[in-house]
Amino acid sequence: RYTAGPVDRHAVYEVIDGERRYQDDGQGPTPRPRPPGTETEELTLGEGLLCIEELLRKARSCWYTPNGNVAALDQLRKLAAVAVQLQENYGVVSRD
């Protein structure tokens, strides 16, 4: 569902949180299964960065199509949620 902008920041966070719930439910490309003996199914930081690069590539590609802004925003929601997931798993650095 597309909501035309500008959109309140809290509404944006709510949509990203919904995407995180989708990821946590095991849908989408993450988390990935790990080899036997591995303690976690979380994306490594490197894998997450690769996912972000791929989602950004898809967003750029979508943007160059009819209705491209909406299609690109769909990819950006996923990208934002992967970025949040990485910070949940590996920590966050505050702006001083």
mmCIF file of N, CA and C in Angstrom:
data_model
loop_
_atom_site.group_PDB
_atom_site.id
_atom_site.type_symbol
_atom_site.label_atom_id
_atom_site.label_comp_id
_atom_site.label_asym_id
_atom_site.label_seq_id
_atom_site.Cartn_x
_atom_site.Cartn_y
_atom_site.Cartn_z
ATOM 1 N N ARG A 1 0.851 -1.168 0.000
ATOM 2 C CA ARG A 1 0.000 0.000 0.000
ATOM 3 C C ARG A 1 0.891 1.223 0.000
ATOM 4 N N TYR A 2 0.654 2.126 -0.929
ATOM 5 C CA TYR A 2 1.473 3.330 -1.091
ATOM 6 C C TYR A 2 0.804 4.505 -0.387
ATOM 7 N N THR A 3 1.572 5.200 0.446
ATOM 8 C CA THR A 3 1.128 6.428 1.076
ATOM 9 C C THR A 3 1.999 7.546 0.532
ATOM 10 N N ALA A 4 1.380 8.482 -0.184
ATOM 11 C CA ALA A 4 2.136 9.567 -0.801
ATOM 12 C C ALA A 4 2.737 10.457 0.270
ATOM 13 N N GLY A 5 3.948 10.946 0.007
ATOM 14 C CA GLY A 5 4.663 11.786 0.972
ATOM 15 C C GLY A 5 4.354 13.245 0.764
ATOM 16 N N PRO A 6 4.802 14.087 1.648
ATOM 17 C CA PRO A 6 5.635 13.735 2.793
ATOM 18 C C PRO A 6 4.839 12.999 3.863
ATOM 19 N N VAL A 7 5.551 12.130 4.597
ATOM 20 C CA VAL A 7 4.946 11.277 5.611
ATOM 21 C C VAL A 7 5.640 11.544 6.942
ATOM 22 N N ASP A 8 4.860 11.546 8.001
ATOM 23 C CA ASP A 8 5.387 11.732 9.352
ATOM 24 C C ASP A 8 6.450 10.675 9.653
ATOM 25 N N ARG A 9 7.536 11.069 10.303
ATOM 26 C CA ARG A 9 8.639 10.165 10.630
ATOM 27 C C ARG A 9 8.162 8.931 11.399
ATOM 28 N N HIS A 10 7.242 9.118 12.328
ATOM 29 C CA HIS A 10 6.756 7.984 13.110
ATOM 30 C C HIS A 10 6.017 6.979 12.233
ATOM 31 N N ALA A 11 5.316 7.459 11.233
ATOM 32 C CA ALA A 11 4.639 6.562 10.299
ATOM 33 C C ALA A 11 5.671 5.767 9.490
ATOM 34 N N VAL A 12 6.766 6.405 9.127
ATOM 35 C CA VAL A 12 7.843 5.711 8.412
ATOM 36 C C VAL A 12 8.440 4.622 9.298
ATOM 37 N N TYR A 13 8.728 4.953 10.561
ATOM 38 C CA TYR A 13 9.282 3.964 11.492
ATOM 39 C C TYR A 13 8.327 2.789 11.672
ATOM 40 N N GLU A 14 7.042 3.062 11.701
ATOM 41 C CA GLU A 14 6.037 2.007 11.856
ATOM 42 C C GLU A 14 6.079 1.035 10.675
ATOM 43 N N VAL A 15 6.240 1.568 9.477
ATOM 44 C CA VAL A 15 6.320 0.724 8.279
ATOM 45 C C VAL A 15 7.604 -0.115 8.310
ATOM 46 N N ILE A 16 8.718 0.489 8.711
ATOM 47 C CA ILE A 16 9.979 -0.251 8.817
ATOM 48 C C ILE A 16 9.851 -1.348 9.883
ATOM 49 N N ASP A 17 9.196 -1.032 10.997
ATOM 50 C CA ASP A 17 8.985 -2.025 12.042
ATOM 51 C C ASP A 17 8.139 -3.188 11.522
ATOM 52 N N GLY A 18 7.159 -2.905 10.693
ATOM 53 C CA GLY A 18 6.358 -3.966 10.078
ATOM 54 C C GLY A 18 7.207 -4.858 9.180
ATOM 55 N N GLU A 19 8.137 -4.271 8.459
ATOM 56 C CA GLU A 19 9.048 -5.053 7.619
ATOM 57 C C GLU A 19 9.969 -5.912 8.494
ATOM 58 N N ARG A 20 10.405 -5.379 9.631
ATOM 59 C CA ARG A 20 11.238 -6.161 10.557
ATOM 60 C C ARG A 20 10.466 -7.364 11.098
ATOM 61 N N ARG A 21 9.178 -7.169 11.412
ATOM 62 C CA ARG A 21 8.362 -8.295 11.874
ATOM 63 C C ARG A 21 8.275 -9.361 10.774
ATOM 64 N N TYR A 22 8.121 -8.921 9.548
ATOM 65 C CA TYR A 22 8.082 -9.824 8.393
ATOM 66 C C TYR A 22 9.383 -10.622 8.320
ATOM 67 N N GLN A 23 10.509 -9.952 8.485
ATOM 68 C CA GLN A 23 11.805 -10.635 8.471
ATOM 69 C C GLN A 23 11.904 -11.623 9.632
ATOM 70 N N ASP A 24 11.504 -11.198 10.820
ATOM 71 C CA ASP A 24 11.584 -12.060 12.000
ATOM 72 C C ASP A 24 10.691 -13.290 11.883
ATOM 73 N N ASP A 25 9.630 -13.186 11.099
ATOM 74 C CA ASP A 25 8.747 -14.330 10.872
ATOM 75 C C ASP A 25 9.354 -15.325 9.886
ATOM 76 N N GLY A 26 10.587 -15.035 9.433
ATOM 77 C CA GLY A 26 11.289 -15.948 8.530
ATOM 78 C C GLY A 26 10.938 -15.765 7.080
ATOM 79 N N GLN A 27 10.297 -14.662 6.752
ATOM 80 C CA GLN A 27 9.934 -14.398 5.370
ATOM 81 C C GLN A 27 10.988 -13.477 4.775
ATOM 82 N N GLY A 28 11.061 -13.434 3.472
ATOM 83 C CA GLY A 28 12.090 -12.626 2.835
ATOM 84 C C GLY A 28 13.412 -13.373 2.844
ATOM 85 N N PRO A 29 14.481 -12.710 2.459
ATOM 86 C CA PRO A 29 15.760 -13.387 2.288
ATOM 87 C C PRO A 29 16.527 -13.620 3.587
ATOM 88 N N THR A 30 16.056 -13.114 4.708
ATOM 89 C CA THR A 30 16.819 -13.243 5.946
ATOM 90 C C THR A 30 15.926 -13.773 7.048
ATOM 91 N N PRO A 31 16.392 -14.493 8.018
ATOM 92 C CA PRO A 31 17.766 -14.950 8.177
ATOM 93 C C PRO A 31 18.077 -16.152 7.287
ATOM 94 N N ARG A 32 19.328 -16.395 7.070
ATOM 95 C CA ARG A 32 19.761 -17.517 6.243
ATOM 96 C C ARG A 32 20.235 -18.665 7.137
ATOM 97 N N PRO A 33 19.989 -19.905 6.722
ATOM 98 C CA PRO A 33 20.478 -21.031 7.511
ATOM 99 C C PRO A 33 22.005 -21.032 7.558
ATOM 100 N N ARG A 34 22.552 -21.499 8.657
ATOM 101 C CA ARG A 34 23.995 -21.567 8.846
ATOM 102 C C ARG A 34 24.461 -23.020 8.808
ATOM 103 N N PRO A 35 25.743 -23.214 8.540
ATOM 104 C CA PRO A 35 26.288 -24.581 8.562
ATOM 105 C C PRO A 35 26.163 -25.191 9.956
ATOM 106 N N PRO A 36 26.175 -26.526 10.060
ATOM 107 C CA PRO A 36 26.114 -27.179 11.367
ATOM 108 C C PRO A 36 27.225 -26.661 12.276
ATOM 109 N N GLY A 37 26.899 -26.501 13.547
ATOM 110 C CA GLY A 37 27.877 -26.015 14.510
ATOM 111 C C GLY A 37 27.894 -24.512 14.664
ATOM 112 N N THR A 38 27.185 -23.814 13.796
ATOM 113 C CA THR A 38 27.101 -22.364 13.904
ATOM 114 C C THR A 38 26.008 -22.031 14.902
ATOM 115 N N GLU A 39 26.276 -21.096 15.788
ATOM 116 C CA GLU A 39 25.343 -20.811 16.877
ATOM 117 C C GLU A 39 24.151 -19.945 16.466
ATOM 118 N N THR A 40 24.252 -19.199 15.403
ATOM 119 C CA THR A 40 23.213 -18.238 15.082
ATOM 120 C C THR A 40 22.746 -18.381 13.638
ATOM 121 N N GLU A 41 21.523 -17.928 13.395
ATOM 122 C CA GLU A 41 21.012 -17.858 12.031
ATOM 123 C C GLU A 41 20.973 -16.414 11.544
ATOM 124 N N GLU A 42 21.540 -15.501 12.323
ATOM 125 C CA GLU A 42 21.534 -14.093 11.940
ATOM 126 C C GLU A 42 22.446 -13.870 10.740
ATOM 127 N N LEU A 43 22.112 -12.861 9.971
ATOM 128 C CA LEU A 43 23.014 -12.429 8.913
ATOM 129 C C LEU A 43 24.310 -11.954 9.540
ATOM 130 N N THR A 44 25.423 -12.278 8.903
ATOM 131 C CA THR A 44 26.660 -11.636 9.323
ATOM 132 C C THR A 44 26.588 -10.181 8.881
ATOM 133 N N LEU A 45 27.443 -9.357 9.430
ATOM 134 C CA LEU A 45 27.460 -7.954 9.021
ATOM 135 C C LEU A 45 27.743 -7.838 7.524
ATOM 136 N N GLY A 46 28.693 -8.631 7.041
ATOM 137 C CA GLY A 46 29.023 -8.605 5.611
ATOM 138 C C GLY A 46 27.857 -9.026 4.734
ATOM 139 N N GLU A 47 27.150 -10.083 5.146
ATOM 140 C CA GLU A 47 25.975 -10.520 4.376
ATOM 141 C C GLU A 47 24.902 -9.432 4.358
ATOM 142 N N GLY A 48 24.721 -8.787 5.500
ATOM 143 C CA GLY A 48 23.745 -7.707 5.561
ATOM 144 C C GLY A 48 24.100 -6.559 4.637
ATOM 145 N N LEU A 49 25.381 -6.212 4.597
ATOM 146 C CA LEU A 49 25.825 -5.148 3.688
ATOM 147 C C LEU A 49 25.600 -5.548 2.236
ATOM 148 N N LEU A 50 25.828 -6.816 1.918
ATOM 149 C CA LEU A 50 25.554 -7.295 0.557
ATOM 150 C C LEU A 50 24.063 -7.214 0.237
ATOM 151 N N CYS A 51 23.220 -7.561 1.215
ATOM 152 C CA CYS A 51 21.768 -7.433 1.014
ATOM 153 C C CYS A 51 21.392 -5.978 0.753
ATOM 154 N N ILE A 52 21.966 -5.067 1.533
ATOM 155 C CA ILE A 52 21.679 -3.646 1.350
ATOM 156 C C ILE A 52 22.101 -3.193 -0.041
ATOM 157 N N GLU A 53 23.288 -3.615 -0.485
ATOM 158 C CA GLU A 53 23.741 -3.264 -1.841
ATOM 159 C C GLU A 53 22.779 -3.781 -2.897
ATOM 160 N N GLU A 54 22.314 -5.027 -2.732
ATOM 161 C CA GLU A 54 21.392 -5.615 -3.706
ATOM 162 C C GLU A 54 20.053 -4.880 -3.710
ATOM 163 N N LEU A 55 19.549 -4.563 -2.522
ATOM 164 C CA LEU A 55 18.278 -3.831 -2.448
ATOM 165 C C LEU A 55 18.411 -2.433 -3.037
ATOM 166 N N LEU A 56 19.545 -1.796 -2.847
ATOM 167 C CA LEU A 56 19.776 -0.481 -3.453
ATOM 168 C C LEU A 56 19.854 -0.603 -4.980
ATOM 169 N N ARG A 57 20.518 -1.659 -5.465
ATOM 170 C CA ARG A 57 20.580 -1.890 -6.916
ATOM 171 C C ARG A 57 19.178 -2.081 -7.478
ATOM 172 N N LYS A 58 18.366 -2.869 -6.776
ATOM 173 C CA LYS A 58 16.986 -3.091 -7.220
ATOM 174 C C LYS A 58 16.189 -1.788 -7.191
ATOM 175 N N ALA A 59 16.393 -0.969 -6.159
ATOM 176 C CA ALA A 59 15.682 0.316 -6.068
ATOM 177 C C ALA A 59 16.032 1.211 -7.253
ATOM 178 N N ARG A 60 17.326 1.266 -7.590
ATOM 179 C CA ARG A 60 17.734 2.080 -8.747
ATOM 180 C C ARG A 60 17.109 1.548 -10.022
ATOM 181 N N SER A 61 17.091 0.224 -10.184
ATOM 182 C CA SER A 61 16.516 -0.389 -11.372
ATOM 183 C C SER A 61 15.008 -0.130 -11.442
ATOM 184 N N CYS A 62 14.322 -0.265 -10.304
ATOM 185 C CA CYS A 62 12.875 -0.010 -10.259
ATOM 186 C C CYS A 62 12.555 1.442 -10.598
ATOM 187 N N TRP A 63 13.372 2.341 -10.109
ATOM 188 C CA TRP A 63 13.136 3.766 -10.305
ATOM 189 C C TRP A 63 13.049 4.105 -11.788
ATOM 190 N N TYR A 64 13.765 3.355 -12.616
ATOM 191 C CA TYR A 64 13.824 3.623 -14.054
ATOM 192 C C TYR A 64 12.711 2.914 -14.814
ATOM 193 N N THR A 65 11.595 2.648 -14.187
ATOM 194 C CA THR A 65 10.470 1.976 -14.824
ATOM 195 C C THR A 65 9.212 2.810 -14.619
ATOM 196 N N PRO A 66 8.131 2.490 -15.352
ATOM 197 C CA PRO A 66 6.863 3.171 -15.069
ATOM 198 C C PRO A 66 6.481 2.948 -13.603
ATOM 199 N N ASN A 67 5.951 3.979 -12.980
ATOM 200 C CA ASN A 67 5.603 3.932 -11.557
ATOM 201 C C ASN A 67 6.846 3.657 -10.708
ATOM 202 N N GLY A 68 7.989 4.111 -11.193
ATOM 203 C CA GLY A 68 9.273 3.782 -10.596
ATOM 204 C C GLY A 68 9.470 4.266 -9.176
ATOM 205 N N ASN A 69 8.927 5.417 -8.834
ATOM 206 C CA ASN A 69 9.123 5.905 -7.468
ATOM 207 C C ASN A 69 8.513 4.947 -6.451
ATOM 208 N N VAL A 70 7.317 4.460 -6.708
ATOM 209 C CA VAL A 70 6.648 3.542 -5.781
ATOM 210 C C VAL A 70 7.436 2.235 -5.693
ATOM 211 N N ALA A 71 7.856 1.708 -6.824
ATOM 212 C CA ALA A 71 8.611 0.455 -6.827
ATOM 213 C C ALA A 71 9.947 0.616 -6.106
ATOM 214 N N ALA A 72 10.605 1.753 -6.280
ATOM 215 C CA ALA A 72 11.878 2.006 -5.597
ATOM 216 C C ALA A 72 11.665 2.138 -4.092
ATOM 217 N N LEU A 73 10.585 2.791 -3.684
ATOM 218 C CA LEU A 73 10.295 2.937 -2.257
ATOM 219 C C LEU A 73 10.038 1.591 -1.592
ATOM 220 N N ASP A 74 9.461 0.652 -2.325
ATOM 221 C CA ASP A 74 9.246 -0.696 -1.807
ATOM 222 C C ASP A 74 10.588 -1.336 -1.441
ATOM 223 N N GLN A 75 11.572 -1.172 -2.297
ATOM 224 C CA GLN A 75 12.911 -1.709 -2.028
ATOM 225 C C GLN A 75 13.587 -0.966 -0.875
ATOM 226 N N LEU A 76 13.373 0.342 -0.792
ATOM 227 C CA LEU A 76 13.984 1.123 0.293
ATOM 228 C C LEU A 76 13.438 0.713 1.663
ATOM 229 N N ARG A 77 12.153 0.341 1.731
ATOM 230 C CA ARG A 77 11.601 -0.159 2.994
ATOM 231 C C ARG A 77 12.352 -1.407 3.443
ATOM 232 N N LYS A 78 12.596 -2.307 2.514
ATOM 233 C CA LYS A 78 13.328 -3.532 2.825
ATOM 234 C C LYS A 78 14.757 -3.213 3.247
ATOM 235 N N LEU A 79 15.388 -2.305 2.525
ATOM 236 C CA LEU A 79 16.755 -1.896 2.836
ATOM 237 C C LEU A 79 16.839 -1.309 4.238
ATOM 238 N N ALA A 80 15.908 -0.434 4.578
ATOM 239 C CA ALA A 80 15.905 0.184 5.909
ATOM 240 C C ALA A 80 15.751 -0.869 6.993
ATOM 241 N N ALA A 81 14.911 -1.870 6.760
ATOM 242 C CA ALA A 81 14.689 -2.915 7.760
ATOM 243 C C ALA A 81 15.927 -3.790 7.927
ATOM 244 N N VAL A 82 16.640 -4.064 6.839
ATOM 245 C CA VAL A 82 17.887 -4.828 6.958
ATOM 246 C C VAL A 82 18.902 -4.022 7.758
ATOM 247 N N ALA A 83 18.982 -2.720 7.512
ATOM 248 C CA ALA A 83 19.896 -1.869 8.276
ATOM 249 C C ALA A 83 19.547 -1.887 9.764
ATOM 250 N N VAL A 84 18.264 -1.849 10.071
ATOM 251 C CA VAL A 84 17.829 -1.914 11.477
ATOM 252 C C VAL A 84 18.211 -3.270 12.064
ATOM 253 N N GLN A 85 17.964 -4.339 11.317
ATOM 254 C CA GLN A 85 18.293 -5.683 11.801
ATOM 255 C C GLN A 85 19.777 -5.803 12.134
ATOM 256 N N LEU A 86 20.628 -5.259 11.277
ATOM 257 C CA LEU A 86 22.068 -5.334 11.523
ATOM 258 C C LEU A 86 22.443 -4.607 12.811
ATOM 259 N N GLN A 87 21.824 -3.450 13.047
ATOM 260 C CA GLN A 87 22.123 -2.703 14.266
ATOM 261 C C GLN A 87 21.568 -3.409 15.504
ATOM 262 N N GLU A 88 20.443 -4.077 15.372
ATOM 263 C CA GLU A 88 19.910 -4.869 16.477
ATOM 264 C C GLU A 88 20.885 -5.991 16.839
ATOM 265 N N ASN A 89 21.453 -6.633 15.822
ATOM 266 C CA ASN A 89 22.307 -7.793 16.035
ATOM 267 C C ASN A 89 23.733 -7.441 16.441
ATOM 268 N N TYR A 90 24.261 -6.326 15.951
ATOM 269 C CA TYR A 90 25.679 -6.033 16.129
ATOM 270 C C TYR A 90 25.963 -4.760 16.920
ATOM 271 N N GLY A 91 24.925 -4.015 17.246
ATOM 272 C CA GLY A 91 25.120 -2.807 18.027
ATOM 273 C C GLY A 91 24.849 -1.558 17.212
ATOM 274 N N VAL A 92 24.866 -0.459 17.900
ATOM 275 C CA VAL A 92 24.548 0.818 17.277
ATOM 276 C C VAL A 92 25.526 1.865 17.796
ATOM 277 N N VAL A 93 25.863 2.790 16.942
ATOM 278 C CA VAL A 93 26.749 3.887 17.320
ATOM 279 C C VAL A 93 25.934 5.171 17.320
ATOM 280 N N SER A 94 25.871 5.830 18.469
ATOM 281 C CA SER A 94 25.103 7.073 18.599
ATOM 282 C C SER A 94 25.875 8.245 18.021
ATOM 283 N N ARG A 95 25.121 9.214 17.525
ATOM 284 C CA ARG A 95 25.744 10.473 17.097
ATOM 285 C C ARG A 95 25.955 11.309 18.339
ATOM 286 N N ASP A 96 27.183 11.734 18.561
ATOM 287 C CA ASP A 96 27.476 12.555 19.742
ATOM 288 C C ASP A 96 27.081 13.998 19.525
#
